[in-house]
Amino acid sequence: MRLTGPLRAVAVVLLVGFTWLLANTLFGGESASSVLHFFSGTSEDATPEPHPRKYKCGLSAPCPPKHLAFRLVSGAANVIGPKICLEDKMLVSSVKNNVGRGLNIALVNGVTGELLETKTFDMWAGDVSDLLKFLRPLHEGTLVFVASFDDAATKLNEESRRLFEELGSTAVKDLAFRDSWVFVGAKGIENKSPFEQRMKNSKSSNKYEGWPESLEMDGCIPLRPPLES
């Protein structure tokens, strides 16, 4: 006897139900669930793996309380501008149209984390006296974020290098034509800054023709306690 039409459909439903009940009885709910997945054509592993969570400025882990999250990216050759991100806010970037050849600097209040000023200094054709006037009067506790673009060293003189050394830099004394440089320092820092990278311009190792590769650095900077009056 052959089943046709509605009778065949009823028979299939009864067979599936009986199979599920049998699996549930013999193997428990997990195997029964597998049977249902089999009949429905879906996979138990269909849920995609979640992407790793990113925190402020793209950090892979959150900063501790009373710390500022930052990310610095130096310029790539003379084509792609640098970036300075602080607490998930882009302070300096090509999109904000506030980058320039040379040194790109952001000043931040080291107690509150408030942005004070951003400025660029052309170290190829500019006047180093503009940089000196900018760095000399910094207040105690001011954070200084620096990202290079193209050439950041040609116009640097002895005083300008010394001022960066007083902010915690160890690499600025050797910074040369078209080196890549990222740095975070502070006015009144007692030790050398742990946040600094330099990539030397070298024909044998340059990533771009005439320029080294771009540098990227991130981390967490502790806020300073309020200064005593």
mmCIF file of C-alpha atoms in Angstrom:
data_model
loop_
_atom_site.group_PDB
_atom_site.id
_atom_site.type_symbol
_atom_site.label_atom_id
_atom_site.label_comp_id
_atom_site.label_asym_id
_atom_site.label_seq_id
_atom_site.Cartn_x
_atom_site.Cartn_y
_atom_site.Cartn_z
ATOM 1 C CA MET A 1 0.000 0.000 0.000
ATOM 2 C CA ARG A 2 1.462 3.383 -1.070
ATOM 3 C CA LEU A 3 0.740 6.602 0.838
ATOM 4 C CA THR A 4 0.031 9.660 -1.200
ATOM 5 C CA GLY A 5 -0.786 13.286 -0.567
ATOM 6 C CA PRO A 6 -1.802 14.266 2.982
ATOM 7 C CA LEU A 7 -1.309 10.758 4.343
ATOM 8 C CA ARG A 8 2.364 10.771 3.342
ATOM 9 C CA ALA A 9 2.892 14.138 5.074
ATOM 10 C CA VAL A 10 1.261 12.881 8.265
ATOM 11 C CA ALA A 11 3.451 9.767 8.187
ATOM 12 C CA VAL A 12 6.632 11.869 7.868
ATOM 13 C CA VAL A 13 5.635 14.100 10.796
ATOM 14 C CA LEU A 14 4.889 11.062 12.967
ATOM 15 C CA LEU A 15 8.237 9.480 12.017
ATOM 16 C CA VAL A 16 10.186 12.633 12.924
ATOM 17 C CA GLY A 17 8.330 12.932 16.229
ATOM 18 C CA PHE A 18 8.955 9.317 17.089
ATOM 19 C CA THR A 19 12.669 9.647 16.244
ATOM 20 C CA TRP A 20 13.004 12.733 18.450
ATOM 21 C CA LEU A 21 11.225 11.031 21.378
ATOM 22 C CA LEU A 22 13.413 7.950 21.018
ATOM 23 C CA ALA A 23 16.632 10.032 20.941
ATOM 24 C CA ASN A 24 15.498 12.110 23.890
ATOM 25 C CA THR A 25 14.751 8.962 25.890
ATOM 26 C CA LEU A 26 17.969 7.133 25.054
ATOM 27 C CA PHE A 27 20.536 9.946 24.921
ATOM 28 C CA GLY A 28 19.058 12.980 26.676
ATOM 29 C CA GLY A 29 18.227 16.465 25.497
ATOM 30 C CA GLU A 30 21.585 17.203 23.830
ATOM 31 C CA SER A 31 21.294 14.408 21.293
ATOM 32 C CA ALA A 32 17.664 15.268 20.693
ATOM 33 C CA SER A 33 18.727 18.774 19.887
ATOM 34 C CA SER A 34 21.247 17.363 17.401
ATOM 35 C CA VAL A 35 18.467 15.401 15.712
ATOM 36 C CA LEU A 36 16.418 18.552 15.348
ATOM 37 C CA HIS A 37 19.426 20.372 13.879
ATOM 38 C CA PHE A 38 19.882 17.513 11.438
ATOM 39 C CA PHE A 39 16.292 17.635 10.215
ATOM 40 C CA SER A 40 16.225 21.430 10.063
ATOM 41 C CA GLY A 41 19.482 21.581 8.086
ATOM 42 C CA THR A 42 21.188 23.993 10.528
ATOM 43 C CA SER A 43 24.485 23.642 12.371
ATOM 44 C CA GLU A 44 24.965 23.845 16.114
ATOM 45 C CA ASP A 45 28.130 25.888 15.456
ATOM 46 C CA ALA A 46 26.435 28.431 13.213
ATOM 47 C CA THR A 47 26.947 31.297 15.687
ATOM 48 C CA PRO A 48 30.013 33.302 14.493
ATOM 49 C CA GLU A 49 32.915 33.963 16.803
ATOM 50 C CA PRO A 50 32.647 37.424 18.397
ATOM 51 C CA HIS A 51 35.275 39.968 17.365
ATOM 52 C CA PRO A 52 37.815 40.947 20.039
ATOM 53 C CA ARG A 53 36.549 43.929 21.955
ATOM 54 C CA LYS A 54 38.320 47.231 21.400
ATOM 55 C CA TYR A 55 38.540 49.953 23.995
ATOM 56 C CA LYS A 56 39.272 53.680 23.838
ATOM 57 C CA CYS A 57 41.514 54.668 20.919
ATOM 58 C CA GLY A 58 41.474 51.019 19.791
ATOM 59 C CA LEU A 59 43.393 49.651 22.783
ATOM 60 C CA SER A 60 43.062 45.919 23.367
ATOM 61 C CA ALA A 61 42.446 46.406 27.109
ATOM 62 C CA PRO A 62 40.895 49.198 29.189
ATOM 63 C CA CYS A 63 43.078 51.633 31.079
ATOM 64 C CA PRO A 64 42.985 51.664 34.884
ATOM 65 C CA PRO A 65 41.009 54.388 36.671
ATOM 66 C CA LYS A 66 42.564 57.866 36.528
ATOM 67 C CA HIS A 67 44.547 56.982 33.403
ATOM 68 C CA LEU A 68 44.264 58.396 29.875
ATOM 69 C CA ALA A 69 44.102 56.043 26.891
ATOM 70 C CA PHE A 70 46.110 57.217 23.899
ATOM 71 C CA ARG A 71 47.317 56.132 20.468
ATOM 72 C CA LEU A 72 49.931 57.886 18.331
ATOM 73 C CA VAL A 73 50.624 57.157 14.656
ATOM 74 C CA SER A 74 53.404 58.943 12.804
ATOM 75 C CA GLY A 75 52.957 60.013 9.198
ATOM 76 C CA ALA A 76 53.666 57.565 6.380
ATOM 77 C CA ALA A 77 56.270 59.092 4.031
ATOM 78 C CA ASN A 78 54.931 62.484 2.948
ATOM 79 C CA VAL A 79 51.549 61.098 1.920
ATOM 80 C CA ILE A 80 49.506 59.902 4.925
ATOM 81 C CA GLY A 81 49.292 62.280 7.862
ATOM 82 C CA PRO A 82 49.846 61.389 11.525
ATOM 83 C CA LYS A 83 47.168 60.746 14.152
ATOM 84 C CA ILE A 84 46.924 61.576 17.837
ATOM 85 C CA CYS A 85 44.015 59.977 19.719
ATOM 86 C CA LEU A 86 43.256 60.580 23.396
ATOM 87 C CA GLU A 87 40.376 59.053 25.353
ATOM 88 C CA ASP A 88 38.699 57.993 22.090
ATOM 89 C CA LYS A 89 38.835 61.544 20.704
ATOM 90 C CA MET A 90 40.935 62.303 17.639
ATOM 91 C CA LEU A 91 43.007 65.371 18.484
ATOM 92 C CA VAL A 92 45.149 65.457 15.344
ATOM 93 C CA SER A 93 44.425 63.831 11.965
ATOM 94 C CA SER A 94 44.139 64.520 8.258
ATOM 95 C CA VAL A 95 40.357 64.296 8.595
ATOM 96 C CA LYS A 96 40.432 67.167 11.097
ATOM 97 C CA ASN A 97 42.692 69.036 8.666
ATOM 98 C CA ASN A 98 45.176 69.977 11.397
ATOM 99 C CA VAL A 99 48.315 68.041 10.382
ATOM 100 C CA GLY A 100 51.437 69.374 8.728
ATOM 101 C CA ARG A 101 54.951 68.475 7.683
ATOM 102 C CA GLY A 102 57.347 68.291 10.601
ATOM 103 C CA LEU A 103 56.264 67.991 14.229
ATOM 104 C CA ASN A 104 52.578 67.589 15.112
ATOM 105 C CA ILE A 105 52.055 68.369 18.786
ATOM 106 C CA ALA A 106 49.074 68.237 21.161
ATOM 107 C CA LEU A 107 49.240 69.763 24.636
ATOM 108 C CA VAL A 108 47.002 68.248 27.320
ATOM 109 C CA ASN A 109 46.336 69.190 30.927
ATOM 110 C CA GLY A 110 47.986 66.395 32.919
ATOM 111 C CA VAL A 111 45.552 66.781 35.838
ATOM 112 C CA THR A 112 42.207 66.923 34.005
ATOM 113 C CA GLY A 113 43.019 65.358 30.607
ATOM 114 C CA GLU A 114 41.631 68.442 28.849
ATOM 115 C CA LEU A 115 43.065 69.362 25.445
ATOM 116 C CA LEU A 116 44.884 72.689 25.628
ATOM 117 C CA GLU A 117 46.217 73.202 22.110
ATOM 118 C CA THR A 118 47.357 71.490 18.914
ATOM 119 C CA LYS A 119 49.969 72.885 16.550
ATOM 120 C CA THR A 120 52.320 71.848 13.740
ATOM 121 C CA PHE A 121 55.891 72.993 13.150
ATOM 122 C CA ASP A 122 57.571 72.702 9.747
ATOM 123 C CA MET A 123 61.034 71.352 10.481
ATOM 124 C CA TRP A 124 62.178 71.490 6.844
ATOM 125 C CA ALA A 125 61.371 75.038 5.743
ATOM 126 C CA GLY A 126 59.970 76.606 8.922
ATOM 127 C CA ASP A 127 61.524 78.674 11.689
ATOM 128 C CA VAL A 128 62.613 76.759 14.794
ATOM 129 C CA SER A 129 62.017 79.878 16.896
ATOM 130 C CA ASP A 130 58.261 79.199 16.613
ATOM 131 C CA LEU A 131 58.802 75.801 18.238
ATOM 132 C CA LEU A 132 60.946 77.316 20.977
ATOM 133 C CA LYS A 133 58.312 79.924 21.804
ATOM 134 C CA PHE A 134 55.779 77.089 22.046
ATOM 135 C CA LEU A 135 57.810 74.824 24.347
ATOM 136 C CA ARG A 136 59.516 77.278 26.699
ATOM 137 C CA PRO A 137 56.458 78.467 28.677
ATOM 138 C CA LEU A 138 54.819 75.059 29.272
ATOM 139 C CA HIS A 139 53.260 74.723 32.714
ATOM 140 C CA GLU A 140 54.238 72.012 35.176
ATOM 141 C CA GLY A 141 52.306 68.812 34.527
ATOM 142 C CA THR A 142 51.440 69.551 30.885
ATOM 143 C CA LEU A 143 51.405 66.406 28.730
ATOM 144 C CA VAL A 144 53.058 66.725 25.325
ATOM 145 C CA PHE A 145 52.058 64.341 22.499
ATOM 146 C CA VAL A 146 54.282 64.370 19.401
ATOM 147 C CA ALA A 147 53.942 62.618 16.026
ATOM 148 C CA SER A 148 56.278 63.228 13.095
ATOM 149 C CA PHE A 149 55.303 63.699 9.445
ATOM 150 C CA ASP A 150 57.861 63.633 6.633
ATOM 151 C CA ASP A 151 60.899 65.473 8.058
ATOM 152 C CA ALA A 152 60.805 66.333 11.776
ATOM 153 C CA ALA A 153 64.470 67.061 12.447
ATOM 154 C CA THR A 154 66.292 69.267 9.948
ATOM 155 C CA LYS A 155 65.533 72.574 11.707
ATOM 156 C CA LEU A 156 65.952 71.248 15.255
ATOM 157 C CA ASN A 157 68.742 73.030 17.103
ATOM 158 C CA GLU A 158 70.491 72.364 20.399
ATOM 159 C CA GLU A 159 67.939 74.215 22.522
ATOM 160 C CA SER A 160 64.889 72.577 20.949
ATOM 161 C CA ARG A 161 66.401 69.131 21.443
ATOM 162 C CA ARG A 162 67.218 69.987 25.052
ATOM 163 C CA LEU A 163 63.631 71.111 25.682
ATOM 164 C CA PHE A 164 62.324 67.756 24.449
ATOM 165 C CA GLU A 165 64.889 65.970 26.608
ATOM 166 C CA GLU A 166 63.550 67.884 29.616
ATOM 167 C CA LEU A 167 60.098 66.505 28.718
ATOM 168 C CA GLY A 168 61.505 62.962 28.974
ATOM 169 C CA SER A 169 62.799 62.184 25.468
ATOM 170 C CA THR A 170 65.890 60.046 24.948
ATOM 171 C CA ALA A 171 65.640 59.712 21.152
ATOM 172 C CA VAL A 172 65.437 63.379 20.159
ATOM 173 C CA LYS A 173 69.195 63.923 20.517
ATOM 174 C CA ASP A 174 69.745 61.516 17.583
ATOM 175 C CA LEU A 175 66.636 62.407 15.566
ATOM 176 C CA ALA A 176 67.707 62.973 11.962
ATOM 177 C CA PHE A 177 66.316 63.828 8.522
ATOM 178 C CA ARG A 178 63.069 61.939 7.801
ATOM 179 C CA ASP A 179 63.266 59.689 10.864
ATOM 180 C CA SER A 180 59.849 58.576 12.142
ATOM 181 C CA TRP A 181 59.174 59.616 15.748
ATOM 182 C CA VAL A 182 56.321 59.334 18.249
ATOM 183 C CA PHE A 183 56.658 60.573 21.803
ATOM 184 C CA VAL A 184 54.659 61.415 24.929
ATOM 185 C CA GLY A 185 56.367 63.545 27.555
ATOM 186 C CA ALA A 186 55.461 65.857 30.393
ATOM 187 C CA LYS A 187 56.686 69.127 31.806
ATOM 188 C CA GLY A 188 58.426 68.394 35.098
ATOM 189 C CA ILE A 189 58.835 64.648 34.495
ATOM 190 C CA GLU A 190 61.379 63.166 36.905
ATOM 191 C CA ASN A 191 62.459 60.201 34.789
ATOM 192 C CA LYS A 192 62.697 59.458 31.097
ATOM 193 C CA SER A 193 59.396 58.822 29.353
ATOM 194 C CA PRO A 194 58.476 55.172 28.676
ATOM 195 C CA PHE A 195 56.381 56.312 25.710
ATOM 196 C CA GLU A 196 58.733 56.929 22.799
ATOM 197 C CA GLN A 197 59.673 55.245 19.525
ATOM 198 C CA ARG A 198 62.028 56.241 16.726
ATOM 199 C CA MET A 199 62.576 54.612 13.339
ATOM 200 C CA LYS A 200 65.788 55.660 11.594
ATOM 201 C CA ASN A 201 65.726 56.751 7.960
ATOM 202 C CA SER A 202 67.946 54.189 6.234
ATOM 203 C CA LYS A 203 68.125 53.230 2.559
ATOM 204 C CA SER A 204 68.781 49.608 3.516
ATOM 205 C CA SER A 205 65.676 49.231 5.682
ATOM 206 C CA ASN A 206 63.190 51.923 4.585
ATOM 207 C CA LYS A 207 59.689 50.691 3.868
ATOM 208 C CA TYR A 208 58.995 53.553 1.482
ATOM 209 C CA GLU A 209 61.403 55.045 -1.045
ATOM 210 C CA GLY A 210 63.197 57.704 0.985
ATOM 211 C CA TRP A 211 61.219 57.177 4.227
ATOM 212 C CA PRO A 212 61.078 54.591 7.027
ATOM 213 C CA GLU A 213 57.825 52.924 8.005
ATOM 214 C CA SER A 214 55.162 54.636 10.070
ATOM 215 C CA LEU A 215 55.261 54.101 13.830
ATOM 216 C CA GLU A 216 52.263 53.294 16.032
ATOM 217 C CA MET A 217 52.255 53.461 19.819
ATOM 218 C CA ASP A 218 49.492 53.275 22.419
ATOM 219 C CA GLY A 219 49.145 52.993 26.161
ATOM 220 C CA CYS A 220 47.748 54.449 29.385
ATOM 221 C CA ILE A 221 49.067 57.602 31.030
ATOM 222 C CA PRO A 222 48.320 58.273 34.704
ATOM 223 C CA LEU A 223 46.703 61.587 35.533
ATOM 224 C CA ARG A 224 48.682 63.760 37.913
ATOM 225 C CA PRO A 225 47.229 64.777 41.262
ATOM 226 C CA PRO A 226 46.359 68.486 41.480
ATOM 227 C CA LEU A 227 49.418 70.641 42.023
ATOM 228 C CA GLU A 228 49.713 72.236 45.427
ATOM 229 C CA SER A 229 49.172 75.978 45.363
#
